[in-house]
C-alpha cells in the first residue's frame, strides 16, 4: 500500500525569514497576504531567496457512476468532449496555462470514451468510470491504489523536469457529488449544507441530488460501520480525485508547492489532510468559489483563499488565476530593497 512521508517544513529559519520580510522598505505588514505567502514559500523551500520554476498543471479526467442518478445537469459525454476540446487549446484551462506559463498535462484516469486518437492525452485509464456509489464502493482497493500511484508518478515526472510548484484541475461530470460527501464526512457536517448546484442544477435538482447522496451515505454506513478516511475516499471518490490526492501527497513529500483550485480540488486536499495533516503546509488555496459549501470547506482547513471572483468552472482555472499573486510574493522578497539598501529612513 502506497504511503507518503510528509513532514512539516523545518521552522529553524522562520525568524530570519520574518526579519527579512519585515525589513523590506515598506511599513511592517503593509503587503499583507504577500508577506504570508513569502514566509510560507521560504519555509517550504528553506531559503531566503525562494523561486518558482517550471510550473505544471495536471488536468485529470474521469467519469463517475453516480452520474447515472441524474445528479448533474451536464450529460456524461461532456467529460470526453471537453477532454478533446482541451487538446485543441479551446478551454478555459488552456487560456490560463498559456497566460501564466504552465505546462498543461492532460490525463485520462477513467473517461468513459476511447481517447486513444488523441496522443497528447496521457492514457492512464483505470476503468471507464467508477461504479455507482449509491449501491457499492466506487472503486476497489487495488483501483484506489493505482490511482494514488498514478498521481504520484505524474508529480515525479514534473519534478524531474524542474517543477517546484504543481497545480491540479479536474474534468468529470458528477464530481461535485463525491466532493460534497467527503466534505460532510470529513468535516462532520450536515450533508444538506454541503450539497450545491454543481454545473447548474435548479432547486428541485439540488433536492434530488441531496436525496441521492443521503441514501448513498446511509448505505455506506450500513455496509462499512467501522470506516476510516481511506474507506471514505475509496467508496465515494472518482479516479481523477484519488489521483489528485496522490499527486498532492507526492508534491508535499517532495517539498513542492501545491496550488489548490475550487470545490473539487479543495475536497481532495481535505481528504489528503485527513491522511497526512502536515500536507496543508504546502498548500496555497487559489480561490473561494461559487459552489455552495466551498467557503465552509476551506474553513475546515483554516485556509485563506487568495481570490473571490465568483468562479465555479473547475479545471484548475481559479488556481491558475491566482498564480500571479504567488509570483508577486516571491518577487517581493527577492527584489524589494531593504531600508538600508534602499537608502530610506526607517520611519516606524
mmCIF file of C-alpha atoms in Angstrom:
data_model
loop_
_atom_site.group_PDB
_atom_site.id
_atom_site.type_symbol
_atom_site.label_atom_id
_atom_site.label_comp_id
_atom_site.label_asym_id
_atom_site.label_seq_id
_atom_site.Cartn_x
_atom_site.Cartn_y
_atom_site.Cartn_z
ATOM 1 C CA UNK A 1 0.000 0.000 0.000
ATOM 2 C CA UNK A 2 1.476 3.327 -1.057
ATOM 3 C CA UNK A 3 2.332 5.743 1.739
ATOM 4 C CA UNK A 4 3.961 9.141 1.854
ATOM 5 C CA UNK A 5 6.392 10.780 4.243
ATOM 6 C CA UNK A 6 5.099 14.317 4.639
ATOM 7 C CA UNK A 7 6.813 16.470 7.217
ATOM 8 C CA UNK A 8 6.191 19.991 8.407
ATOM 9 C CA UNK A 9 8.817 22.324 6.926
ATOM 10 C CA UNK A 10 11.715 22.996 9.264
ATOM 11 C CA UNK A 11 10.883 26.104 11.278
ATOM 12 C CA UNK A 12 14.507 26.867 12.128
ATOM 13 C CA UNK A 13 14.779 29.751 9.681
ATOM 14 C CA UNK A 14 11.339 31.205 10.353
ATOM 15 C CA UNK A 15 12.623 34.138 12.393
ATOM 16 C CA UNK A 16 15.239 35.165 9.831
ATOM 17 C CA UNK A 17 12.646 34.986 7.053
ATOM 18 C CA UNK A 18 10.264 37.156 9.063
ATOM 19 C CA UNK A 19 13.091 39.604 9.757
ATOM 20 C CA UNK A 20 13.898 39.886 6.054
ATOM 21 C CA UNK A 21 10.245 40.452 5.149
ATOM 22 C CA UNK A 22 9.748 42.987 7.937
ATOM 23 C CA UNK A 23 12.814 44.969 6.885
ATOM 24 C CA UNK A 24 11.882 45.408 3.237
ATOM 25 C CA UNK A 25 11.337 49.129 2.581
ATOM 26 C CA UNK A 26 7.645 49.194 3.451
ATOM 27 C CA UNK A 27 5.635 49.545 6.632
ATOM 28 C CA UNK A 28 5.618 46.270 8.542
ATOM 29 C CA UNK A 29 2.721 44.099 7.361
ATOM 30 C CA UNK A 30 1.701 46.528 4.628
ATOM 31 C CA UNK A 31 1.834 43.858 1.903
ATOM 32 C CA UNK A 32 -0.461 41.596 3.877
ATOM 33 C CA UNK A 33 -1.078 38.219 2.254
ATOM 34 C CA UNK A 34 2.007 38.604 0.050
ATOM 35 C CA UNK A 35 4.115 38.601 3.201
ATOM 36 C CA UNK A 36 2.361 35.477 4.490
ATOM 37 C CA UNK A 37 2.926 33.736 1.163
ATOM 38 C CA UNK A 38 6.591 34.711 1.055
ATOM 39 C CA UNK A 39 7.074 33.263 4.525
ATOM 40 C CA UNK A 40 5.278 30.037 3.594
ATOM 41 C CA UNK A 41 7.244 29.607 0.360
ATOM 42 C CA UNK A 42 10.547 30.438 2.054
ATOM 43 C CA UNK A 43 9.896 27.796 4.702
ATOM 44 C CA UNK A 44 8.869 25.166 2.163
ATOM 45 C CA UNK A 45 11.991 25.838 0.078
ATOM 46 C CA UNK A 46 14.218 26.550 3.111
ATOM 47 C CA UNK A 47 15.728 29.676 1.599
ATOM 48 C CA UNK A 48 15.700 33.457 1.907
ATOM 49 C CA UNK A 49 15.563 33.629 -1.886
ATOM 50 C CA UNK A 50 12.661 31.411 -2.981
ATOM 51 C CA UNK A 51 11.905 30.843 -6.634
ATOM 52 C CA UNK A 52 9.186 29.354 -8.808
ATOM 53 C CA UNK A 53 10.320 27.063 -11.596
ATOM 54 C CA UNK A 54 8.680 25.140 -14.458
ATOM 55 C CA UNK A 55 5.083 25.332 -13.156
ATOM 56 C CA UNK A 56 2.986 22.341 -14.246
ATOM 57 C CA UNK A 57 -0.763 21.890 -14.364
ATOM 58 C CA UNK A 58 -2.208 18.392 -14.136
ATOM 59 C CA UNK A 59 -5.672 18.152 -15.681
ATOM 60 C CA UNK A 60 -7.154 14.834 -14.571
ATOM 61 C CA UNK A 61 -10.260 13.411 -16.237
ATOM 62 C CA UNK A 62 -12.648 10.586 -15.276
ATOM 63 C CA UNK A 63 -16.325 9.705 -15.173
ATOM 64 C CA UNK A 64 -18.487 8.826 -12.177
ATOM 65 C CA UNK A 65 -21.025 6.070 -11.702
ATOM 66 C CA UNK A 66 -23.209 8.315 -9.550
ATOM 67 C CA UNK A 67 -23.835 10.476 -12.639
ATOM 68 C CA UNK A 68 -26.312 7.778 -13.712
ATOM 69 C CA UNK A 69 -28.598 9.012 -10.904
ATOM 70 C CA UNK A 70 -29.080 12.380 -12.652
ATOM 71 C CA UNK A 71 -27.204 14.374 -10.022
ATOM 72 C CA UNK A 72 -25.730 16.739 -12.625
ATOM 73 C CA UNK A 73 -27.331 18.999 -15.186
ATOM 74 C CA UNK A 74 -24.498 18.174 -17.603
ATOM 75 C CA UNK A 75 -24.650 14.891 -19.544
ATOM 76 C CA UNK A 76 -21.896 12.304 -19.176
ATOM 77 C CA UNK A 77 -20.474 12.875 -22.653
ATOM 78 C CA UNK A 78 -19.364 16.381 -21.693
ATOM 79 C CA UNK A 79 -16.388 14.818 -19.900
ATOM 80 C CA UNK A 80 -14.852 13.320 -23.038
ATOM 81 C CA UNK A 81 -15.950 16.197 -25.242
ATOM 82 C CA UNK A 82 -14.155 18.680 -23.003
ATOM 83 C CA UNK A 83 -11.070 16.487 -22.791
ATOM 84 C CA UNK A 84 -10.874 16.594 -26.587
ATOM 85 C CA UNK A 85 -11.577 20.330 -26.585
ATOM 86 C CA UNK A 86 -8.594 20.836 -24.272
ATOM 87 C CA UNK A 87 -6.301 19.115 -26.787
ATOM 88 C CA UNK A 88 -7.241 21.849 -29.263
ATOM 89 C CA UNK A 89 -6.412 24.637 -26.853
ATOM 90 C CA UNK A 90 -10.002 25.808 -26.585
ATOM 91 C CA UNK A 91 -10.751 25.509 -22.868
ATOM 92 C CA UNK A 92 -10.524 27.968 -20.036
ATOM 93 C CA UNK A 93 -7.667 25.914 -18.608
ATOM 94 C CA UNK A 94 -5.736 26.241 -21.889
ATOM 95 C CA UNK A 95 -6.066 30.002 -21.886
ATOM 96 C CA UNK A 96 -4.819 30.435 -18.335
ATOM 97 C CA UNK A 97 -1.976 27.944 -18.753
ATOM 98 C CA UNK A 98 -0.789 29.908 -21.788
ATOM 99 C CA UNK A 99 -1.165 33.197 -19.959
ATOM 100 C CA UNK A 100 0.816 32.135 -16.894
ATOM 101 C CA UNK A 101 3.390 29.832 -18.472
ATOM 102 C CA UNK A 102 2.187 26.486 -17.125
ATOM 103 C CA UNK A 103 2.893 23.200 -18.840
ATOM 104 C CA UNK A 104 -0.504 21.535 -19.275
ATOM 105 C CA UNK A 105 -0.554 17.760 -18.803
ATOM 106 C CA UNK A 106 -3.890 16.190 -19.672
ATOM 107 C CA UNK A 107 -4.517 12.717 -18.232
ATOM 108 C CA UNK A 108 -7.315 10.185 -18.753
ATOM 109 C CA UNK A 109 -7.817 8.293 -15.474
ATOM 110 C CA UNK A 110 -11.236 6.886 -16.262
ATOM 111 C CA UNK A 111 -13.130 8.695 -19.004
ATOM 112 C CA UNK A 112 -15.995 6.648 -20.440
ATOM 113 C CA UNK A 113 -14.738 7.059 -24.017
ATOM 114 C CA UNK A 114 -11.852 5.906 -26.182
ATOM 115 C CA UNK A 115 -9.428 8.827 -26.300
ATOM 116 C CA UNK A 116 -6.586 6.902 -27.952
ATOM 117 C CA UNK A 117 -6.857 9.042 -31.094
ATOM 118 C CA UNK A 118 -5.562 11.986 -29.027
ATOM 119 C CA UNK A 119 -1.940 11.201 -28.142
ATOM 120 C CA UNK A 120 -1.496 14.411 -26.150
ATOM 121 C CA UNK A 121 -3.875 12.937 -23.545
ATOM 122 C CA UNK A 122 -1.858 10.580 -21.354
ATOM 123 C CA UNK A 123 -3.632 7.225 -21.168
ATOM 124 C CA UNK A 124 -3.752 6.148 -17.530
ATOM 125 C CA UNK A 125 -7.290 4.772 -17.739
ATOM 126 C CA UNK A 126 -8.188 2.542 -14.797
ATOM 127 C CA UNK A 127 -11.749 1.826 -15.952
ATOM 128 C CA UNK A 128 -14.463 3.601 -17.936
ATOM 129 C CA UNK A 129 -15.750 5.448 -14.915
ATOM 130 C CA UNK A 130 -16.263 4.427 -11.314
ATOM 131 C CA UNK A 131 -19.112 2.280 -10.016
ATOM 132 C CA UNK A 132 -22.317 3.835 -8.702
ATOM 133 C CA UNK A 133 -21.683 4.554 -5.027
ATOM 134 C CA UNK A 134 -25.405 4.658 -4.322
ATOM 135 C CA UNK A 135 -25.138 0.861 -4.279
ATOM 136 C CA UNK A 136 -21.475 -0.088 -3.866
ATOM 137 C CA UNK A 137 -17.987 1.303 -3.474
ATOM 138 C CA UNK A 138 -16.900 3.498 -6.362
ATOM 139 C CA UNK A 139 -13.633 1.593 -6.685
ATOM 140 C CA UNK A 140 -11.780 -1.418 -5.371
ATOM 141 C CA UNK A 141 -8.759 -1.228 -3.077
ATOM 142 C CA UNK A 142 -6.447 -2.027 -5.985
ATOM 143 C CA UNK A 143 -8.046 0.646 -8.165
ATOM 144 C CA UNK A 144 -7.640 3.229 -5.425
ATOM 145 C CA UNK A 145 -4.010 2.215 -5.002
ATOM 146 C CA UNK A 146 -3.433 2.501 -8.741
ATOM 147 C CA UNK A 147 -4.977 5.990 -8.861
ATOM 148 C CA UNK A 148 -2.785 7.168 -5.975
ATOM 149 C CA UNK A 149 0.304 5.751 -7.654
ATOM 150 C CA UNK A 150 -0.530 7.381 -10.985
ATOM 151 C CA UNK A 151 -0.954 10.771 -9.341
ATOM 152 C CA UNK A 152 2.351 10.407 -7.515
ATOM 153 C CA UNK A 153 4.171 9.325 -10.691
ATOM 154 C CA UNK A 154 2.843 12.343 -12.593
ATOM 155 C CA UNK A 155 4.340 14.647 -9.977
ATOM 156 C CA UNK A 156 7.638 12.755 -10.101
ATOM 157 C CA UNK A 157 7.730 13.420 -13.848
ATOM 158 C CA UNK A 158 7.129 17.136 -13.290
ATOM 159 C CA UNK A 159 9.770 17.257 -10.561
ATOM 160 C CA UNK A 160 12.339 15.655 -12.869
ATOM 161 C CA UNK A 161 11.683 18.444 -15.380
ATOM 162 C CA UNK A 162 12.484 21.079 -12.757
ATOM 163 C CA UNK A 163 8.995 21.837 -11.432
ATOM 164 C CA UNK A 164 8.644 23.086 -7.865
ATOM 165 C CA UNK A 165 5.016 24.265 -7.978
ATOM 166 C CA UNK A 166 2.192 22.000 -9.098
ATOM 167 C CA UNK A 167 -1.381 22.955 -9.935
ATOM 168 C CA UNK A 168 -4.257 20.489 -10.265
ATOM 169 C CA UNK A 169 -7.573 20.556 -12.085
ATOM 170 C CA UNK A 170 -10.278 18.061 -12.939
ATOM 171 C CA UNK A 171 -12.782 17.140 -15.592
ATOM 172 C CA UNK A 172 -15.508 14.719 -14.547
ATOM 173 C CA UNK A 173 -19.248 15.222 -14.772
ATOM 174 C CA UNK A 174 -20.811 14.487 -11.399
ATOM 175 C CA UNK A 175 -17.729 15.061 -9.282
ATOM 176 C CA UNK A 176 -19.311 17.658 -7.005
ATOM 177 C CA UNK A 177 -21.327 14.745 -5.561
ATOM 178 C CA UNK A 178 -18.388 12.828 -4.046
ATOM 179 C CA UNK A 179 -16.861 16.155 -3.037
ATOM 180 C CA UNK A 180 -19.996 17.046 -1.065
ATOM 181 C CA UNK A 181 -19.958 13.693 0.705
ATOM 182 C CA UNK A 182 -16.266 13.985 1.563
ATOM 183 C CA UNK A 183 -16.931 17.450 2.965
ATOM 184 C CA UNK A 184 -19.779 16.128 5.101
ATOM 185 C CA UNK A 185 -17.978 13.062 6.439
ATOM 186 C CA UNK A 186 -14.524 14.592 6.926
ATOM 187 C CA UNK A 187 -15.953 17.803 8.343
ATOM 188 C CA UNK A 188 -18.686 16.197 10.441
ATOM 189 C CA UNK A 189 -21.194 18.492 8.753
ATOM 190 C CA UNK A 190 -24.844 18.044 7.836
ATOM 191 C CA UNK A 191 -24.854 16.782 4.246
ATOM 192 C CA UNK A 192 -27.542 19.291 3.291
ATOM 193 C CA UNK A 193 -25.201 22.269 3.736
ATOM 194 C CA UNK A 194 -22.580 20.530 1.597
ATOM 195 C CA UNK A 195 -24.720 19.925 -1.490
ATOM 196 C CA UNK A 196 -24.933 22.621 -4.149
ATOM 197 C CA UNK A 197 -25.890 23.244 -7.748
ATOM 198 C CA UNK A 198 -22.761 21.822 -9.348
ATOM 199 C CA UNK A 199 -22.810 22.756 -13.023
ATOM 200 C CA UNK A 200 -26.190 24.496 -12.684
ATOM 201 C CA UNK A 201 -28.956 22.422 -11.067
ATOM 202 C CA UNK A 202 -32.183 24.222 -10.156
ATOM 203 C CA UNK A 203 -33.703 23.886 -6.687
ATOM 204 C CA UNK A 204 -35.631 20.658 -7.437
ATOM 205 C CA UNK A 205 -32.459 19.262 -8.981
ATOM 206 C CA UNK A 206 -30.438 20.140 -5.885
ATOM 207 C CA UNK A 207 -33.032 18.436 -3.685
ATOM 208 C CA UNK A 208 -32.907 15.293 -5.840
ATOM 209 C CA UNK A 209 -29.122 15.324 -5.664
ATOM 210 C CA UNK A 210 -29.276 15.642 -1.881
ATOM 211 C CA UNK A 211 -31.685 12.713 -1.557
ATOM 212 C CA UNK A 212 -29.458 10.505 -3.720
ATOM 213 C CA UNK A 213 -26.333 11.426 -1.766
ATOM 214 C CA UNK A 214 -28.102 10.999 1.567
ATOM 215 C CA UNK A 215 -29.191 7.486 0.578
ATOM 216 C CA UNK A 216 -25.635 6.762 -0.612
ATOM 217 C CA UNK A 217 -24.140 7.754 2.752
ATOM 218 C CA UNK A 218 -26.725 5.735 4.664
ATOM 219 C CA UNK A 219 -25.961 2.650 2.576
ATOM 220 C CA UNK A 220 -22.225 3.175 3.056
ATOM 221 C CA UNK A 221 -22.568 3.363 6.836
ATOM 222 C CA UNK A 222 -24.647 0.191 6.882
ATOM 223 C CA UNK A 223 -22.088 -1.714 4.844
ATOM 224 C CA UNK A 224 -18.998 -0.149 6.491
ATOM 225 C CA UNK A 225 -19.879 0.618 10.122
ATOM 226 C CA UNK A 226 -16.201 0.889 11.136
ATOM 227 C CA UNK A 227 -14.890 3.092 8.320
ATOM 228 C CA UNK A 228 -11.756 5.244 8.210
ATOM 229 C CA UNK A 229 -10.514 8.028 5.932
ATOM 230 C CA UNK A 230 -9.182 5.647 3.280
ATOM 231 C CA UNK A 231 -12.515 3.831 3.116
ATOM 232 C CA UNK A 232 -14.385 7.125 2.658
ATOM 233 C CA UNK A 233 -12.016 8.033 -0.165
ATOM 234 C CA UNK A 234 -12.378 4.627 -1.838
ATOM 235 C CA UNK A 235 -16.162 4.374 -1.538
ATOM 236 C CA UNK A 236 -17.041 7.777 -2.972
ATOM 237 C CA UNK A 237 -14.034 9.122 -4.876
ATOM 238 C CA UNK A 238 -13.517 9.428 -8.607
ATOM 239 C CA UNK A 239 -10.343 8.145 -10.223
ATOM 240 C CA UNK A 240 -9.322 11.702 -11.074
ATOM 241 C CA UNK A 241 -9.926 12.790 -7.483
ATOM 242 C CA UNK A 242 -7.921 9.968 -5.928
ATOM 243 C CA UNK A 243 -5.108 10.572 -8.418
ATOM 244 C CA UNK A 244 -5.187 14.222 -7.333
ATOM 245 C CA UNK A 245 -4.744 13.105 -3.715
ATOM 246 C CA UNK A 246 -1.755 11.001 -4.753
ATOM 247 C CA UNK A 247 -0.295 13.954 -6.660
ATOM 248 C CA UNK A 248 -0.806 16.312 -3.738
ATOM 249 C CA UNK A 249 0.801 13.903 -1.299
ATOM 250 C CA UNK A 250 3.823 13.277 -3.505
ATOM 251 C CA UNK A 251 4.247 17.014 -4.112
ATOM 252 C CA UNK A 252 4.293 17.686 -0.372
ATOM 253 C CA UNK A 253 6.692 14.784 0.154
ATOM 254 C CA UNK A 254 8.963 16.354 -2.485
ATOM 255 C CA UNK A 255 8.762 19.779 -0.771
ATOM 256 C CA UNK A 256 6.834 21.307 -3.682
ATOM 257 C CA UNK A 257 4.128 23.971 -3.524
ATOM 258 C CA UNK A 258 0.575 22.883 -4.326
ATOM 259 C CA UNK A 259 -1.897 25.300 -5.906
ATOM 260 C CA UNK A 260 -5.393 24.221 -4.874
ATOM 261 C CA UNK A 261 -8.386 25.073 -7.051
ATOM 262 C CA UNK A 262 -12.100 25.129 -6.238
ATOM 263 C CA UNK A 263 -14.661 22.846 -4.626
ATOM 264 C CA UNK A 264 -13.490 19.502 -6.019
ATOM 265 C CA UNK A 265 -9.755 20.051 -5.579
ATOM 266 C CA UNK A 266 -10.358 21.525 -2.126
ATOM 267 C CA UNK A 267 -12.262 18.332 -1.275
ATOM 268 C CA UNK A 268 -9.229 16.349 -2.434
ATOM 269 C CA UNK A 269 -6.931 18.439 -0.249
ATOM 270 C CA UNK A 270 -9.333 17.975 2.671
ATOM 271 C CA UNK A 271 -9.223 14.205 2.152
ATOM 272 C CA UNK A 272 -5.427 14.256 1.844
ATOM 273 C CA UNK A 273 -5.162 16.265 5.065
ATOM 274 C CA UNK A 274 -7.138 13.596 6.897
ATOM 275 C CA UNK A 275 -4.449 11.122 5.857
ATOM 276 C CA UNK A 276 -1.456 13.462 6.289
ATOM 277 C CA UNK A 277 -2.264 16.629 8.280
ATOM 278 C CA UNK A 278 1.107 18.264 7.534
ATOM 279 C CA UNK A 279 0.251 18.478 3.828
ATOM 280 C CA UNK A 280 -1.550 21.767 4.463
ATOM 281 C CA UNK A 281 1.816 23.482 4.979
ATOM 282 C CA UNK A 282 2.444 23.061 1.244
ATOM 283 C CA UNK A 283 -0.999 24.153 0.022
ATOM 284 C CA UNK A 284 -1.810 27.547 -1.465
ATOM 285 C CA UNK A 285 -5.558 27.942 -1.929
ATOM 286 C CA UNK A 286 -6.276 29.832 -5.133
ATOM 287 C CA UNK A 287 -9.824 30.994 -4.583
ATOM 288 C CA UNK A 288 -13.158 30.579 -2.879
ATOM 289 C CA UNK A 289 -15.707 29.579 -5.488
ATOM 290 C CA UNK A 290 -19.420 29.953 -6.030
ATOM 291 C CA UNK A 291 -20.263 26.306 -5.304
ATOM 292 C CA UNK A 292 -22.383 26.019 -2.174
ATOM 293 C CA UNK A 293 -20.249 24.969 0.760
ATOM 294 C CA UNK A 294 -16.822 25.837 -0.650
ATOM 295 C CA UNK A 295 -16.241 28.597 1.890
ATOM 296 C CA UNK A 296 -17.198 26.223 4.694
ATOM 297 C CA UNK A 297 -14.888 23.539 3.306
ATOM 298 C CA UNK A 298 -11.976 25.967 3.262
ATOM 299 C CA UNK A 299 -12.720 26.858 6.874
ATOM 300 C CA UNK A 300 -12.326 23.186 7.811
ATOM 301 C CA UNK A 301 -8.680 23.537 6.748
ATOM 302 C CA UNK A 302 -8.185 27.064 8.131
ATOM 303 C CA UNK A 303 -7.436 28.019 4.536
ATOM 304 C CA UNK A 304 -7.122 31.598 3.359
ATOM 305 C CA UNK A 305 -8.024 31.737 -0.357
ATOM 306 C CA UNK A 306 -6.294 34.342 -2.491
ATOM 307 C CA UNK A 307 -9.231 35.248 -4.755
ATOM 308 C CA UNK A 308 -13.016 35.545 -4.575
ATOM 309 C CA UNK A 309 -14.182 36.061 -8.147
ATOM 310 C CA UNK A 310 -17.369 34.018 -8.209
ATOM 311 C CA UNK A 311 -15.666 31.229 -10.165
ATOM 312 C CA UNK A 312 -17.044 27.686 -10.468
ATOM 313 C CA UNK A 313 -15.630 26.363 -13.724
ATOM 314 C CA UNK A 314 -13.205 23.837 -12.284
ATOM 315 C CA UNK A 315 -10.380 22.564 -14.499
ATOM 316 C CA UNK A 316 -7.974 24.312 -12.113
ATOM 317 C CA UNK A 317 -8.811 27.708 -13.579
ATOM 318 C CA UNK A 318 -9.203 29.531 -10.265
ATOM 319 C CA UNK A 319 -5.846 28.304 -9.001
ATOM 320 C CA UNK A 320 -4.184 29.349 -12.247
ATOM 321 C CA UNK A 321 -5.722 32.814 -11.954
ATOM 322 C CA UNK A 322 -4.157 33.150 -8.500
ATOM 323 C CA UNK A 323 -0.647 32.275 -9.670
ATOM 324 C CA UNK A 324 0.438 35.882 -10.380
ATOM 325 C CA UNK A 325 -0.193 36.686 -6.714
ATOM 326 C CA UNK A 326 2.181 33.888 -5.735
ATOM 327 C CA UNK A 327 4.707 35.309 -8.192
ATOM 328 C CA UNK A 328 4.295 38.742 -6.622
ATOM 329 C CA UNK A 329 5.089 37.335 -3.184
ATOM 330 C CA UNK A 330 8.296 35.785 -4.497
ATOM 331 C CA UNK A 331 9.270 38.963 -6.333
ATOM 332 C CA UNK A 332 8.609 40.995 -3.198
ATOM 333 C CA UNK A 333 11.039 39.049 -1.003
ATOM 334 C CA UNK A 334 13.691 38.866 -3.730
ATOM 335 C CA UNK A 335 13.506 42.245 -5.440
ATOM 336 C CA UNK A 336 12.436 44.870 -2.921
ATOM 337 C CA UNK A 337 15.197 46.843 -1.244
ATOM 338 C CA UNK A 338 15.597 46.797 2.488
ATOM 339 C CA UNK A 339 15.516 50.101 4.321
ATOM 340 C CA UNK A 340 19.309 50.057 4.395
ATOM 341 C CA UNK A 341 19.962 49.132 0.752
ATOM 342 C CA UNK A 342 17.243 51.488 -0.431
ATOM 343 C CA UNK A 343 18.723 54.433 1.448
ATOM 344 C CA UNK A 344 15.360 55.191 3.046
ATOM 345 C CA UNK A 345 14.922 56.204 6.662
ATOM 346 C CA UNK A 346 13.043 53.555 8.602
ATOM 347 C CA UNK A 347 10.113 55.585 9.852
ATOM 348 C CA UNK A 348 8.311 53.191 12.169
#
